[in-house]
PDB file of N, CA and C in Angstrom:
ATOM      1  N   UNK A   1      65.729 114.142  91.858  1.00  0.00           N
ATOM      2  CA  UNK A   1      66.320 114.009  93.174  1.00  0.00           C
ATOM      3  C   UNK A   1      65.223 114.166  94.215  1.00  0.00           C
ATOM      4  N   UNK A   2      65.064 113.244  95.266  1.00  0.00           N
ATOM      5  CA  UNK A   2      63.664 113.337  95.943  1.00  0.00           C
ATOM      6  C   UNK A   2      64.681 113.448  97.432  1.00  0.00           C
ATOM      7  N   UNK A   3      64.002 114.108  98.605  1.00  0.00           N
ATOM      8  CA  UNK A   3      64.180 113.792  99.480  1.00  0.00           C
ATOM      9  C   UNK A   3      64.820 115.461 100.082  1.00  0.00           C
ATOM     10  N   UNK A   4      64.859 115.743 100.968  1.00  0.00           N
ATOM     11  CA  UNK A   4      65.121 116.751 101.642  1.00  0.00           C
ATOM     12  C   UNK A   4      66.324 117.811 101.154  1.00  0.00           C
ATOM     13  N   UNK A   5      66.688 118.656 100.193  1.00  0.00           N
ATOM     14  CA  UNK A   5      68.085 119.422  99.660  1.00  0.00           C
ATOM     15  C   UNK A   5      68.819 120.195 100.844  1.00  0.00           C
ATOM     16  N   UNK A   6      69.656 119.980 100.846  1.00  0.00           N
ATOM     17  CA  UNK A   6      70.638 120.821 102.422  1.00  0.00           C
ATOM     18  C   UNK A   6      71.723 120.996 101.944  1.00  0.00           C
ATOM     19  N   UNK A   7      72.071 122.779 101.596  1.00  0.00           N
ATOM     20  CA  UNK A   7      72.795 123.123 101.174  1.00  0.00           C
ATOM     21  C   UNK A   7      74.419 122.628 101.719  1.00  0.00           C
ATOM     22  N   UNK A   8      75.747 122.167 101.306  1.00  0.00           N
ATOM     23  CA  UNK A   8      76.749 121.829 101.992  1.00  0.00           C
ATOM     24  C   UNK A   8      76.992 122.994 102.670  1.00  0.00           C
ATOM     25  N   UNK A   9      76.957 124.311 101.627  1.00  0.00           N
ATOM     26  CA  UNK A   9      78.002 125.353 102.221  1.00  0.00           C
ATOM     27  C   UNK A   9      77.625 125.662 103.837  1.00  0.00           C
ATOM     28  N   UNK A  10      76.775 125.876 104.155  1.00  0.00           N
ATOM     29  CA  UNK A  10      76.036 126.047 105.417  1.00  0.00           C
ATOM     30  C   UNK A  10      76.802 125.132 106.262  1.00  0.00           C
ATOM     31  N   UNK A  11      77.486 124.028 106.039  1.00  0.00           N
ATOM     32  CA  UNK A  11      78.188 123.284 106.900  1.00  0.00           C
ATOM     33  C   UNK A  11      79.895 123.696 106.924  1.00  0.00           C
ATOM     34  N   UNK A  12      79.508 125.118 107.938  1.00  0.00           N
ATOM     35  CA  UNK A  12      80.981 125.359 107.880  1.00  0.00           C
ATOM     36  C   UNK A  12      81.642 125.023 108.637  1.00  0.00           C
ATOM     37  N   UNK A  13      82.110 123.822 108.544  1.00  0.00           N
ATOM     38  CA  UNK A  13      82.924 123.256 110.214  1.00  0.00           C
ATOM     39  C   UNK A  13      83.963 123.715 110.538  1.00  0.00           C
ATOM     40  N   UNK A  14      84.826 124.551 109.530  1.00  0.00           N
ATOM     41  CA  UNK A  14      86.100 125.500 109.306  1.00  0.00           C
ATOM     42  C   UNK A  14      85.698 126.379 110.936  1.00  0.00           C
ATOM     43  N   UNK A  15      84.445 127.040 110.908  1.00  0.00           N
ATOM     44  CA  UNK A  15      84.190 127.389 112.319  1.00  0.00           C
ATOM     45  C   UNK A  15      84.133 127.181 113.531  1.00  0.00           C
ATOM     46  N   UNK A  16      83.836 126.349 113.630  1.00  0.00           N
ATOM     47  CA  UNK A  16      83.967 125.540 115.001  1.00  0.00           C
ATOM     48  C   UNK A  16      85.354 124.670 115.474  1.00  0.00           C
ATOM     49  N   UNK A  17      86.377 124.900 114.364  1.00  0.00           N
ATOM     50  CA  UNK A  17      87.699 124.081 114.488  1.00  0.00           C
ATOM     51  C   UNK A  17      88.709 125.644 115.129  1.00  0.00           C
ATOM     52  N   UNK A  18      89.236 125.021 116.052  1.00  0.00           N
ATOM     53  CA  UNK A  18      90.594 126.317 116.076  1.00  0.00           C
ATOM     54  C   UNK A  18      91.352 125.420 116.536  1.00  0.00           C
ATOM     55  N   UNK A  19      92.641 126.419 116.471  1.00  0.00           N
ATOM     56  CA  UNK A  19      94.244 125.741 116.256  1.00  0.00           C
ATOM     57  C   UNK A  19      94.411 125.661 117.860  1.00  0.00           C
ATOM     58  N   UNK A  20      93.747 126.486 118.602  1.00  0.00           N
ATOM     59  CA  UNK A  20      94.330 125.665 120.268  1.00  0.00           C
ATOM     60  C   UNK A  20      94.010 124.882 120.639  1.00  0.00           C
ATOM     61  N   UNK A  21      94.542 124.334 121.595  1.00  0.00           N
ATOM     62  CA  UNK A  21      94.300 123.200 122.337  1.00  0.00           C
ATOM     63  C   UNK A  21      93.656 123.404 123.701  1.00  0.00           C
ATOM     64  N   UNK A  22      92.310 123.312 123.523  1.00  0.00           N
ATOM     65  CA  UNK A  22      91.754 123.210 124.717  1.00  0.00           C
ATOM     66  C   UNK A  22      90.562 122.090 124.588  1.00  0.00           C
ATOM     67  N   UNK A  23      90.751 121.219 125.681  1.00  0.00           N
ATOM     68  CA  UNK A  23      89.944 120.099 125.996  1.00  0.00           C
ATOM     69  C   UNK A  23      88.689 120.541 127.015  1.00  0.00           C
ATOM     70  N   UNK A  24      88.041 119.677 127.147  1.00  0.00           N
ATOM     71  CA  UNK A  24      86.767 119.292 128.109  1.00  0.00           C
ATOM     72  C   UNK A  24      85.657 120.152 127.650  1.00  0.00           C
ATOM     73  N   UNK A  25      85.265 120.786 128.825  1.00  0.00           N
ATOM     74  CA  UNK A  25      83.669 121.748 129.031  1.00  0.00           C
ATOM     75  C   UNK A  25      84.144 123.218 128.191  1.00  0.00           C
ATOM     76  N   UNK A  26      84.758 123.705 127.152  1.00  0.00           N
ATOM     77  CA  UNK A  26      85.003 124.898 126.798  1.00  0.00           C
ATOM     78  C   UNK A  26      83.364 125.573 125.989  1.00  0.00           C
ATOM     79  N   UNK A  27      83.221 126.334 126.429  1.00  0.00           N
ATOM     80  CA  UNK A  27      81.795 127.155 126.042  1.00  0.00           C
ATOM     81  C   UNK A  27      81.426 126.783 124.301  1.00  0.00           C
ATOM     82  N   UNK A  28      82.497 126.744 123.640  1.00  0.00           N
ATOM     83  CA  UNK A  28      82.449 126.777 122.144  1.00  0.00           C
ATOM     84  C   UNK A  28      82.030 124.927 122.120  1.00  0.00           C
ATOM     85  N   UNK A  29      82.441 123.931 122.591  1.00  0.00           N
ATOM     86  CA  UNK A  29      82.067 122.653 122.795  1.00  0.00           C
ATOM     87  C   UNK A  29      80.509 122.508 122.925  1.00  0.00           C
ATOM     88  N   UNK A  30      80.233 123.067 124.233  1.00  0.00           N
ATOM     89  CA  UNK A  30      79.246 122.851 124.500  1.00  0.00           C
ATOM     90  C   UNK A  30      78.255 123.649 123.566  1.00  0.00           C
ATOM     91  N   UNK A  31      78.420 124.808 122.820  1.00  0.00           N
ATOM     92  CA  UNK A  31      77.529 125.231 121.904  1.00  0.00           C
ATOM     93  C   UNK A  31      77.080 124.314 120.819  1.00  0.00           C
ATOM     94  N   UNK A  32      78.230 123.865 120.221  1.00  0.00           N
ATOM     95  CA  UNK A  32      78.453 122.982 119.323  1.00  0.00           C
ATOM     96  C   UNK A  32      77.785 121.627 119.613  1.00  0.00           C
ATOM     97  N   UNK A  33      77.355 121.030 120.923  1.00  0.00           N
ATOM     98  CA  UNK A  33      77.189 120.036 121.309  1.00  0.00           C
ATOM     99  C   UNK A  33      75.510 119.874 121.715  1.00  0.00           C
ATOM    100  N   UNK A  34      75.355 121.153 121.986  1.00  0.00           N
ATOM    101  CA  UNK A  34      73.887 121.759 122.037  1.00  0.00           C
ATOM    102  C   UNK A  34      73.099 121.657 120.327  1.00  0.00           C
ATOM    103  N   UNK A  35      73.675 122.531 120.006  1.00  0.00           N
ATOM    104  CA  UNK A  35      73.157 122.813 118.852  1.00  0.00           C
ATOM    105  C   UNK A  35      73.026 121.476 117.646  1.00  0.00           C
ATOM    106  N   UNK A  36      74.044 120.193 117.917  1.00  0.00           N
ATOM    107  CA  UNK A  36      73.959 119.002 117.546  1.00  0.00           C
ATOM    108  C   UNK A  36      72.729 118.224 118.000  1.00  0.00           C
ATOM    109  N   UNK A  37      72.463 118.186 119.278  1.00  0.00           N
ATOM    110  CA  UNK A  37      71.155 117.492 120.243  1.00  0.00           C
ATOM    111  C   UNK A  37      70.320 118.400 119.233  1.00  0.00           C
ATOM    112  N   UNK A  38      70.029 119.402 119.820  1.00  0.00           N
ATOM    113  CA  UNK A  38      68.738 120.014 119.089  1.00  0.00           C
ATOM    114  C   UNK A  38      68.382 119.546 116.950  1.00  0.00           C
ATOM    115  N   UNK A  39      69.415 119.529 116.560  1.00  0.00           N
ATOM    116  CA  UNK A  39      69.443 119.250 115.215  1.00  0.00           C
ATOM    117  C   UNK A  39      69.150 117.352 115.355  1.00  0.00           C
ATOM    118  N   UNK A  40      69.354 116.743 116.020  1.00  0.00           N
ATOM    119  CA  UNK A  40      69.123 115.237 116.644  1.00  0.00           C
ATOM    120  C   UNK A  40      67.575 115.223 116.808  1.00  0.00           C
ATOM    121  N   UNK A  41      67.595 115.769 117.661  1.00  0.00           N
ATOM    122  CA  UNK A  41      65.997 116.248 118.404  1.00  0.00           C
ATOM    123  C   UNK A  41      64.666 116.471 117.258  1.00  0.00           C
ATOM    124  N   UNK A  42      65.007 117.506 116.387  1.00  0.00           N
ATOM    125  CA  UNK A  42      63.882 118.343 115.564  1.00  0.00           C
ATOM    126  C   UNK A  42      64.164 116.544 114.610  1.00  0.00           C
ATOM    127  N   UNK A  43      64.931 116.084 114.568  1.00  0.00           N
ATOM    128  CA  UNK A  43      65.170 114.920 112.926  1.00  0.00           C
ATOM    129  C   UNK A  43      64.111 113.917 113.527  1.00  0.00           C
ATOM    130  N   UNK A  44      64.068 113.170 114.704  1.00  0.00           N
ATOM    131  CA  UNK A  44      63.825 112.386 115.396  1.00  0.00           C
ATOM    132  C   UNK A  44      62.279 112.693 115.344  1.00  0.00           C
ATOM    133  N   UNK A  45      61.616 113.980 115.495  1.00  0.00           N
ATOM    134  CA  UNK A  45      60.314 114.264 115.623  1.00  0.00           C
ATOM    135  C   UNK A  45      59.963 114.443 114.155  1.00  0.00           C
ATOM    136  N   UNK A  46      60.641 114.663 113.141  1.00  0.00           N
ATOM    137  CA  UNK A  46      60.022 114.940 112.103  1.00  0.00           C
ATOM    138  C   UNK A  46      59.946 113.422 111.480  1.00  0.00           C
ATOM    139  N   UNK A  47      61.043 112.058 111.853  1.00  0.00           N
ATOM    140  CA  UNK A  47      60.849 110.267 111.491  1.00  0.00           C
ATOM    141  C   UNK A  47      59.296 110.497 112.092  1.00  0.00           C
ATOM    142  N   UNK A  48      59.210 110.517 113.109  1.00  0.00           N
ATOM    143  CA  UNK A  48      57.666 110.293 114.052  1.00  0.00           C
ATOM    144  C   UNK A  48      57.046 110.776 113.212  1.00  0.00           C
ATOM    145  N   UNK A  49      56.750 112.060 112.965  1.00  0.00           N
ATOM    146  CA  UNK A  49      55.464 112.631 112.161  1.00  0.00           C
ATOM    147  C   UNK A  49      54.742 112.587 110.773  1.00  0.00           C
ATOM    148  N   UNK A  50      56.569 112.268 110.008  1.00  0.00           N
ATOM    149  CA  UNK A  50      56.516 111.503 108.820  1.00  0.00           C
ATOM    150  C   UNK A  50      55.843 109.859 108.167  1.00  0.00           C
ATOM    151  N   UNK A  51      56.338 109.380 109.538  1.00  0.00           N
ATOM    152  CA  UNK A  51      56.154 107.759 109.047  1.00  0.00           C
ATOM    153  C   UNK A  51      55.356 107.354 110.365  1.00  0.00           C
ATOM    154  N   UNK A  52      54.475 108.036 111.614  1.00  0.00           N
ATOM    155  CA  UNK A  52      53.750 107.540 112.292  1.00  0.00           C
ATOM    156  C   UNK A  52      53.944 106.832 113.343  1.00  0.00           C
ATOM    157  N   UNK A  53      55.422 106.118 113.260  1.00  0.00           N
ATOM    158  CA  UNK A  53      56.155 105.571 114.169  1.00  0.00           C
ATOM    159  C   UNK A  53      57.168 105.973 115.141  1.00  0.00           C
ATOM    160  N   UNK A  54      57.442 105.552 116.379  1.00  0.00           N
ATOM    161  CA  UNK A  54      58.345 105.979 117.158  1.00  0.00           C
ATOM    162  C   UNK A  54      60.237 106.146 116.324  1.00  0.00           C
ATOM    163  N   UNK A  55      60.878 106.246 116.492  1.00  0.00           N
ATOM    164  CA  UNK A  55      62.105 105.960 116.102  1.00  0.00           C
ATOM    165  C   UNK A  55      62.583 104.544 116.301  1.00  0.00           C
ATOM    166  N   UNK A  56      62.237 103.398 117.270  1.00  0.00           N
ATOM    167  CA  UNK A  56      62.869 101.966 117.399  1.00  0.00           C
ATOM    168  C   UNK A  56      61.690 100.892 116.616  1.00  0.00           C
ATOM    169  N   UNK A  57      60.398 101.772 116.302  1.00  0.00           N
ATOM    170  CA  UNK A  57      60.185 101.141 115.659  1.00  0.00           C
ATOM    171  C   UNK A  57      59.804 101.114 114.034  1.00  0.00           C
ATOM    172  N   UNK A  58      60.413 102.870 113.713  1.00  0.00           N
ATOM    173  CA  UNK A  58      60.452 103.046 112.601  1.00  0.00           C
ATOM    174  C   UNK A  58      61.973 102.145 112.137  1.00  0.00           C
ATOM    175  N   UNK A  59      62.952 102.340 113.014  1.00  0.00           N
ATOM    176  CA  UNK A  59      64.171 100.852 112.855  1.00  0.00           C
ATOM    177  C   UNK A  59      63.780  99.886 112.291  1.00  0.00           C
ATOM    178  N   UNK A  60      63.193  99.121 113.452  1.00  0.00           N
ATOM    179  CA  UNK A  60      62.541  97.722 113.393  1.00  0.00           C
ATOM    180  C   UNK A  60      62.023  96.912 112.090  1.00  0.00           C
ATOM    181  N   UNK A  61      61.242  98.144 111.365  1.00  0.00           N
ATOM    182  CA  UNK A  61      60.576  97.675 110.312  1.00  0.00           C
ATOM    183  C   UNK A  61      61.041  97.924 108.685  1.00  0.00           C
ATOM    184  N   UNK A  62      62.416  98.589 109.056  1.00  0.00           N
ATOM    185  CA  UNK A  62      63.301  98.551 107.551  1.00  0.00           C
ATOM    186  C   UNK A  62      63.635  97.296 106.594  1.00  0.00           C
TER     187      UNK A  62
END
């Protein structure tokens, strides 16, 4: 198996789900929404550093 191992359990989304209903800007959203960018962010710099290329044109050349 080659390529990066990432444990599932660590993906506890059971956490970030609750039974109320609240929409828009709620603090728990935006954590969640933060912490997604940043996990976006670190992936995006590690394509670059890996393969030398930007991200549109590490695309480009699949």
């Amino acid at each position: 198996m080659s390529g990066i191992w990432f444990p599932i359990s660590c993906l506890n989304v059971s956490h970030y789900v609750d039974s109320s209903s609240s929409l828009g800007f709620t603090k728990k959203a935006e954590k969640l929404n933060g912490r997604l960018a940043m996990i976006g962010f670190v992936s995006l710099l590690a394509i670059e550093l890996l393969t030398g290329k930007g991200i549109i044109a590490w695309i480009t050349s699949l």
